Short mmCIF file of C-alpha atoms and ligand atoms in Angstrom, two decimals:
data_model
loop_
_atom_site.label_atom_id
_atom_site.label_comp_id
_atom_site.label_asym_id
_atom_site.label_seq_id
_atom_site.Cartn_x
_atom_site.Cartn_y
_atom_site.Cartn_z
CA UNK W 1 0.00 0.00 0.00
CA UNK W 2 0.99 3.63 -0.43
CA UNK W 3 2.33 4.09 3.08
CA UNK W 4 4.94 1.36 2.73
CA UNK W 5 6.56 2.92 -0.29
CA UNK W 6 9.93 4.52 0.42
CA UNK W 7 12.01 6.76 -1.83
CA UNK W 8 14.30 3.94 -2.89
CA UNK W 9 11.40 2.05 -4.33
CA UNK W 10 10.15 5.01 -6.30
CA UNK W 11 11.08 3.39 -9.60
CA UNK W 12 8.66 0.52 -9.01
CA UNK W 13 5.86 2.93 -8.35
CA UNK W 14 4.33 2.26 -11.72
CA UNK W 15 1.02 3.53 -13.02
CA UNK W 16 -0.90 0.55 -11.74
CA UNK W 17 0.28 1.07 -8.19
CA UNK W 18 -0.37 4.74 -8.54
CA UNK W 19 -3.91 3.95 -9.46
CA UNK W 20 -4.19 1.69 -6.43
CA UNK W 21 -2.79 4.33 -4.09
CA UNK W 22 -5.08 6.97 -5.53
CA UNK W 23 -8.09 4.71 -5.05
CA UNK W 24 -7.09 4.03 -1.47
CA UNK W 25 -6.74 7.72 -0.76
CA UNK W 26 -10.09 8.38 -2.34
CA UNK W 27 -11.64 5.66 -0.21
CA UNK W 28 -10.05 7.11 2.91
CA UNK W 29 -11.36 10.58 2.14
CA UNK W 30 -14.83 9.20 1.47
CA UNK W 31 -14.71 7.23 4.72
CA UNK W 32 -13.79 10.35 6.71
CA UNK W 33 -16.66 12.11 5.08
CA UNK W 34 -19.09 9.30 5.84
CA UNK W 35 -17.94 9.31 9.45
CA UNK W 36 -18.64 13.04 9.79
CA UNK W 37 -22.03 12.88 8.14
CA UNK W 38 -23.07 9.63 9.84
CA UNK W 39 -25.71 9.02 7.20
CA UNK W 40 -24.07 6.41 5.01
CA UNK W 41 -23.56 3.66 7.58
CA UNK W 42 -26.23 1.11 8.42
CA UNK W 43 -26.25 -2.05 10.46
CA UNK W 44 -27.52 -5.37 9.23
CA UNK W 45 -28.39 -8.07 11.73
CA UNK W 46 -27.79 -11.79 11.25
CA UNK W 47 -29.63 -14.27 13.47
CA UNK W 48 -27.64 -16.70 15.62
CA UNK W 49 -29.41 -20.02 16.15
CA UNK W 50 -29.16 -22.50 19.01
CA UNK W 51 -28.24 -25.85 17.45
CA UNK W 52 -29.97 -27.52 20.42
CA UNK W 53 -33.38 -25.86 20.23
CA UNK W 54 -33.28 -24.43 16.70
CA UNK W 55 -34.38 -21.06 18.03
CA UNK W 56 -32.94 -17.62 17.40
CA UNK W 57 -31.00 -16.57 20.49
CA UNK W 58 -29.77 -13.24 19.17
CA UNK W 59 -28.22 -11.31 16.30
CA UNK W 60 -24.80 -10.20 15.12
CA UNK W 61 -24.61 -6.56 14.03
CA UNK W 62 -22.69 -6.13 10.75
CA UNK W 63 -21.85 -2.70 9.38
CA UNK W 64 -22.78 -1.63 5.84
CA UNK W 65 -21.54 1.45 4.03
CA UNK W 66 -23.74 2.92 1.32
CA UNK W 67 -21.48 5.20 -0.69
CA UNK W 68 -23.53 7.83 -2.60
CA UNK W 69 -21.88 7.02 -5.94
CA UNK W 70 -20.28 3.62 -5.51
CA UNK W 71 -23.19 1.97 -3.74
CA UNK W 72 -22.74 -0.68 -1.09
CA UNK W 73 -19.15 -1.20 0.08
CA UNK W 74 -18.42 -4.39 2.00
CA UNK W 75 -16.89 -4.14 5.48
CA UNK W 76 -14.15 -6.40 4.18
CA UNK W 77 -13.16 -3.53 1.87
CA UNK W 78 -13.18 -0.67 4.37
CA UNK W 79 -12.72 -2.07 7.90
CA UNK W 80 -9.01 -2.81 7.31
CA UNK W 81 -8.53 0.77 6.11
CA UNK W 82 -10.52 2.07 9.07
CA UNK W 83 -8.27 0.06 11.37
CA UNK W 84 -5.09 1.31 9.75
CA UNK W 85 -6.15 4.96 9.93
CA UNK W 86 -7.63 4.76 13.43
CA UNK W 87 -11.09 5.68 12.15
CA UNK W 88 -12.30 2.33 13.46
CA UNK W 89 -12.46 3.83 16.95
CA UNK W 90 -15.18 6.32 16.01
CA UNK W 91 -16.88 3.89 13.64
CA UNK W 92 -16.86 1.25 16.37
CA UNK W 93 -18.39 3.67 18.85
CA UNK W 94 -21.17 4.41 16.44
CA UNK W 95 -21.76 0.69 15.79
CA UNK W 96 -21.86 -0.15 19.49
CA UNK W 97 -24.27 2.65 20.33
CA UNK W 98 -26.56 1.90 17.39
CA UNK W 99 -26.60 -1.87 18.04
CA UNK W 100 -27.29 -1.51 21.78
CA UNK W 101 -30.00 1.05 21.21
CA UNK W 102 -31.63 -1.12 18.53
CA UNK W 103 -31.60 -4.24 20.69
CA UNK W 104 -32.96 -2.37 23.68
CA UNK W 105 -35.81 -1.12 21.54
CA UNK W 106 -36.52 -4.66 20.24
CA UNK W 107 -36.57 -5.94 23.81
CA UNK W 108 -39.31 -3.43 24.57
CA UNK W 109 -41.27 -3.95 21.36
CA UNK W 110 -40.96 -7.72 21.14
CA UNK W 111 -40.35 -9.30 24.55
CA UNK W 112 -39.20 -12.94 24.41
CA UNK W 113 -38.90 -15.41 27.28
CA UNK W 114 -35.12 -15.26 27.01
CA UNK W 115 -33.99 -11.76 26.03
CA UNK W 116 -32.34 -11.67 22.60
CA UNK W 117 -28.61 -10.98 22.59
CA UNK W 118 -26.64 -8.61 20.37
CA UNK W 119 -23.13 -9.43 19.16
CA UNK W 120 -20.93 -6.52 18.13
CA UNK W 121 -17.56 -6.77 16.37
CA UNK W 122 -14.92 -5.02 18.41
CA UNK W 123 -11.58 -4.14 16.86
CA UNK W 124 -8.24 -4.54 18.64
CA UNK W 125 -7.69 -0.81 18.14
CA UNK W 126 -10.80 -0.14 20.21
CA UNK W 127 -9.61 -2.38 23.02
CA UNK W 128 -6.37 -0.44 23.42
CA UNK W 129 -8.15 2.92 23.75
CA UNK W 130 -7.48 4.16 27.29
CA UNK W 131 -11.14 4.98 27.92
CA UNK W 132 -12.69 1.84 26.42
CA UNK W 133 -14.14 0.65 29.72
CA UNK W 134 -15.86 3.97 30.43
CA UNK W 135 -17.04 4.12 26.83
CA UNK W 136 -18.77 0.73 26.91
CA UNK W 137 -20.21 1.46 30.35
CA UNK W 138 -21.53 4.80 29.15
CA UNK W 139 -23.14 3.32 26.04
CA UNK W 140 -24.85 0.63 28.11
CA UNK W 141 -26.17 3.26 30.51
CA UNK W 142 -27.31 5.60 27.76
CA UNK W 143 -29.08 2.95 25.70
CA UNK W 144 -30.52 1.07 28.68
CA UNK W 145 -29.51 -2.32 27.24
CA UNK W 146 -29.18 -5.10 29.79
CA UNK W 147 -25.37 -5.66 29.84
CA UNK W 148 -25.64 -9.45 29.87
CA UNK W 149 -27.27 -9.24 26.42
CA UNK W 150 -24.17 -7.65 24.88
CA UNK W 151 -21.50 -9.88 23.33
CA UNK W 152 -18.31 -8.23 22.13
CA UNK W 153 -16.59 -10.15 19.34
CA UNK W 154 -12.84 -9.82 19.29
CA UNK W 155 -10.26 -11.43 16.99
CA UNK W 156 -7.13 -13.21 18.11
CA UNK W 157 -4.73 -11.44 15.74
CA UNK W 158 -5.53 -7.99 17.02
CA UNK W 159 -5.42 -9.21 20.60
CA UNK W 160 -1.99 -10.73 20.33
CA UNK W 161 -0.44 -7.41 19.33
CA UNK W 162 -0.74 -6.31 22.93
CA UNK W 163 -1.62 -9.33 25.00
CA UNK W 164 -0.95 -7.91 28.48
CA UNK W 165 -3.02 -4.78 27.97
CA UNK W 166 -5.74 -6.73 26.22
CA UNK W 167 -6.02 -9.21 29.10
CA UNK W 168 -6.41 -6.40 31.62
CA UNK W 169 -9.01 -4.56 29.58
CA UNK W 170 -10.99 -7.69 28.78
CA UNK W 171 -11.19 -8.64 32.46
CA UNK W 172 -12.33 -5.13 33.24
CA UNK W 173 -15.04 -5.33 30.59
CA UNK W 174 -16.41 -8.57 32.03
CA UNK W 175 -17.07 -6.77 35.33
CA UNK W 176 -19.76 -4.89 33.42
CA UNK W 177 -21.40 -8.28 32.80
CA UNK W 178 -20.86 -8.19 29.04
CA UNK W 179 -19.60 -11.38 27.35
CA UNK W 180 -16.49 -11.68 25.22
CA UNK W 181 -16.52 -13.91 22.15
CA UNK W 182 -13.51 -14.95 20.10
CA UNK W 183 -14.30 -14.35 16.41
CA UNK W 184 -12.79 -16.07 13.34
CA UNK W 185 -11.15 -18.67 15.55
CA UNK W 186 -8.49 -20.75 13.84
CA UNK W 187 -7.42 -18.17 11.27
CA UNK W 188 -4.91 -16.16 13.30
CA UNK W 189 -2.17 -17.19 15.69
CA UNK W 190 -2.29 -20.66 17.05
CA UNK W 191 -4.30 -19.67 20.04
CA UNK W 192 -4.59 -22.73 22.21
CA UNK W 193 -1.95 -21.77 24.74
CA UNK W 194 -3.43 -18.45 25.79
CA UNK W 195 -7.11 -19.16 25.41
CA UNK W 196 -7.62 -20.20 29.03
CA UNK W 197 -6.02 -16.97 30.24
CA UNK W 198 -8.68 -14.82 28.64
CA UNK W 199 -12.23 -14.36 29.95
CA UNK W 200 -13.75 -15.69 26.72
CA UNK W 201 -17.27 -17.13 26.85
CA UNK W 202 -17.72 -18.37 23.28
CA UNK W 203 -15.46 -19.33 20.40
CA UNK W 204 -16.68 -18.63 16.88
CA UNK W 205 -15.26 -21.13 14.41
CA UNK W 206 -14.29 -19.35 11.23
CA UNK W 207 -16.38 -19.91 8.13
CA UNK W 208 -13.42 -21.37 6.24
CA UNK W 209 -13.52 -24.50 8.42
CA UNK W 210 -17.27 -24.85 8.08
CA UNK W 211 -17.16 -24.37 4.30
CA UNK W 212 -14.76 -27.26 3.82
CA UNK W 213 -16.79 -29.75 5.88
CA UNK W 214 -17.49 -32.69 3.63
CA UNK W 215 -14.70 -32.02 1.17
CA UNK W 216 -11.72 -32.27 3.50
CA UNK W 217 -11.90 -34.72 6.34
CA UNK W 218 -9.12 -33.14 8.38
CA UNK W 219 -11.11 -29.95 8.91
CA UNK W 220 -13.81 -31.96 10.60
CA UNK W 221 -11.15 -33.16 13.02
CA UNK W 222 -10.04 -29.57 13.62
CA UNK W 223 -13.60 -28.56 14.41
CA UNK W 224 -13.96 -31.56 16.73
CA UNK W 225 -10.77 -30.53 18.53
CA UNK W 226 -11.92 -26.91 18.88
CA UNK W 227 -15.30 -27.96 20.28
CA UNK W 228 -13.70 -30.36 22.77
CA UNK W 229 -11.17 -27.75 23.88
CA UNK W 230 -13.83 -25.06 24.24
CA UNK W 231 -16.14 -27.30 26.25
CA UNK W 232 -13.28 -28.37 28.51
CA UNK W 233 -12.56 -24.71 29.18
CA UNK W 234 -16.27 -24.07 29.87
CA UNK W 235 -16.72 -22.09 26.71
CA UNK W 236 -19.38 -22.58 24.08
CA UNK W 237 -18.94 -22.74 20.31
CA UNK W 238 -20.64 -20.92 17.46
CA UNK W 239 -20.09 -22.03 13.86
CA UNK W 240 -20.02 -19.29 11.24
CA UNK W 241 -21.16 -19.55 7.64
CA UNK W 242 -23.39 -22.64 7.75
CA UNK W 243 -24.80 -22.96 4.24
CA UNK W 244 -25.84 -26.58 3.82
CA UNK W 245 -27.86 -29.20 5.65
CA UNK W 246 -24.78 -31.49 5.64
CA UNK W 247 -22.66 -28.89 7.40
CA UNK W 248 -25.43 -28.40 9.95
CA UNK W 249 -25.72 -32.15 10.57
CA UNK W 250 -21.97 -32.53 11.09
CA UNK W 251 -21.76 -29.55 13.42
CA UNK W 252 -24.68 -30.83 15.46
CA UNK W 253 -23.04 -34.24 15.65
CA UNK W 254 -19.87 -32.56 16.95
CA UNK W 255 -21.93 -30.86 19.73
CA UNK W 256 -21.43 -27.39 18.37
CA UNK W 257 -23.71 -25.10 20.41
CA UNK W 258 -24.74 -22.28 18.08
CA UNK W 259 -24.74 -21.55 14.37
CA UNK W 260 -25.01 -18.70 11.96
CA UNK W 261 -25.24 -18.75 8.19
CA UNK W 262 -27.23 -18.49 5.00
CA UNK W 263 -28.73 -21.93 5.67
CA UNK W 264 -30.74 -20.26 8.43
CA UNK W 265 -30.92 -16.58 7.54
CA UNK W 266 -28.66 -13.95 5.95
CA UNK W 267 -27.85 -10.59 7.56
CA UNK W 268 -30.99 -8.44 7.33
CA UNK W 269 -31.90 -4.78 7.64
CA UNK W 270 -33.80 -3.73 10.76
CA UNK W 271 -37.13 -3.57 8.92
CA UNK W 272 -36.75 -7.23 7.92
CA UNK W 273 -35.76 -8.18 11.45
CA UNK W 274 -38.88 -6.49 12.75
CA UNK W 275 -41.06 -8.49 10.36
CA UNK W 276 -39.40 -11.62 11.75
CA UNK W 277 -39.90 -10.55 15.34
CA UNK W 278 -43.48 -9.41 14.77
CA UNK W 279 -44.32 -12.83 13.29
CA UNK W 280 -42.87 -14.32 16.47
CA UNK W 281 -40.35 -16.29 14.44
CA UNK W 282 -38.05 -16.38 17.45
CA UNK W 283 -40.20 -19.30 18.57
CA UNK W 284 -39.68 -21.16 15.28
CA UNK W 285 -37.36 -24.16 15.02
CA UNK W 286 -34.88 -23.25 12.28
CA UNK W 287 -33.29 -26.71 12.28
CA UNK W 288 -36.39 -28.00 10.54
CA UNK W 289 -36.95 -27.05 6.94
P1 C2E C 301 -17.41 -11.64 10.85
O1 C2E C 301 -17.56 -10.88 12.11
O2 C2E C 301 -16.75 -12.96 10.91
O3 C2E C 301 -18.88 -11.74 10.27
C1 C2E C 301 -19.36 -12.82 9.54
C2 C2E C 301 -19.35 -12.55 8.06
O4 C2E C 301 -19.78 -13.71 7.38
C3 C2E C 301 -20.32 -11.46 7.64
O5 C2E C 301 -19.74 -10.81 6.52
C4 C2E C 301 -21.56 -12.25 7.20
O6 C2E C 301 -22.39 -11.55 6.30
C5 C2E C 301 -20.89 -13.42 6.54
N1 C2E C 301 -21.74 -14.60 6.49
C6 C2E C 301 -22.65 -15.01 7.40
N2 C2E C 301 -23.19 -16.18 7.06
C7 C2E C 301 -22.60 -16.56 5.90
C8 C2E C 301 -22.74 -17.70 5.04
O7 C2E C 301 -23.52 -18.62 5.28
N3 C2E C 301 -21.95 -17.74 3.93
C9 C2E C 301 -21.08 -16.74 3.63
N4 C2E C 301 -20.35 -16.86 2.51
N5 C2E C 301 -20.92 -15.65 4.42
C10 C2E C 301 -21.67 -15.56 5.54
P2 C2E C 301 -19.72 -9.23 6.38
O8 C2E C 301 -20.99 -8.67 6.90
O9 C2E C 301 -19.31 -8.92 4.99
O10 C2E C 301 -18.58 -8.80 7.39
C11 C2E C 301 -17.25 -9.17 7.15
C12 C2E C 301 -16.37 -8.88 8.31
O11 C2E C 301 -16.23 -7.47 8.51
C13 C2E C 301 -16.89 -9.42 9.64
O12 C2E C 301 -16.60 -10.77 9.76
C14 C2E C 301 -16.12 -8.53 10.61
O13 C2E C 301 -14.83 -9.04 10.79
C15 C2E C 301 -16.04 -7.23 9.87
N6 C2E C 301 -17.08 -6.33 10.39
C16 C2E C 301 -18.37 -6.22 10.05
N7 C2E C 301 -18.98 -5.26 10.77
C17 C2E C 301 -18.06 -4.76 11.62
C18 C2E C 301 -18.06 -3.76 12.65
O14 C2E C 301 -19.09 -3.14 12.96
N8 C2E C 301 -16.89 -3.52 13.31
C19 C2E C 301 -15.74 -4.21 13.01
N9 C2E C 301 -14.63 -3.94 13.70
N10 C2E C 301 -15.70 -5.17 12.06
C20 C2E C 301 -16.85 -5.44 11.37
MG1 MG C 302 -18.13 -11.23 13.98
MG1 MG C 303 -16.33 -14.27 12.26
MG1 MG C 304 -15.19 -14.21 9.51
#
């Protein structure tokens, strides 16, 4: 990327790279603009299903950016840039506030026997902000969301950059009664040795493992090992990206606790979620087709 280019490498800065750097800069400018205006971001919500009861237990909030000219930009295309530039801190604050407020409002509009949970992706950059504890506490107070309904999803890679600080902050956050979930498990550092030292409640198995169920036997063994490890450490397991009935059957057989994926439901806008909640579909068994 543009930042990494030194003077000595100027000669390799050909037109193609120039184009790339220009695009990146344009994206960064547009992102700053979007952040100021706060009108182009939306959250989608993807249901998380209990693989024991088949019922929706909660939703994961996923950010969407509607660029006025370029249309929808995937978080995969702008979150890394937001992380690199530090903009993720403000974006993350917005996401957390919006998601907590939305879930609190759904709790009031559509009460369920077990209150629905909201999972929010939390970047490593956010965790190392000095005021992160106060920030989360403040947002919970302001929105009125029951803290035990909030799940913060963190990734191992970003955590490992500053393990000592991260451990302290994560323990602090759990005193608020929020849960910490380990996202994209298996894709970053080999995490087994430090997992028990972190106050993690749930491990989310990365979609790449789930996708290859059926085609590559060894991945099934990896999933089995992750589930066993998690259960031995008193953690639960969520599988990401379940798309087929075969994947679901295998994950159930391996005692995986929760699942998320297009097989059940895709991420949805809040209007769609409200249709679902109004129809009382939280009582439906999504394991049955
Ligand atoms: P993630 O947290 O692992 O979220 C799961 C991603 O998998 C989502 O992609 C979701 O739409 C997608 N997905 C769910 N089920 C299926 C399936 O059955 N098949 C396939 N192919 N995909 C499925 P999305 O929404 O594009 O988000 C991508 C990533 O961007 C997220 O991965 C997360 O790391 C990041 N992200 C999204 N929103 C936020 C945010 O508010 N803050 C931060 N820091 N990161 C975010
Ligand atoms: Mg996530
Ligand atoms: Mg994930
Ligand atoms: Mg992922």
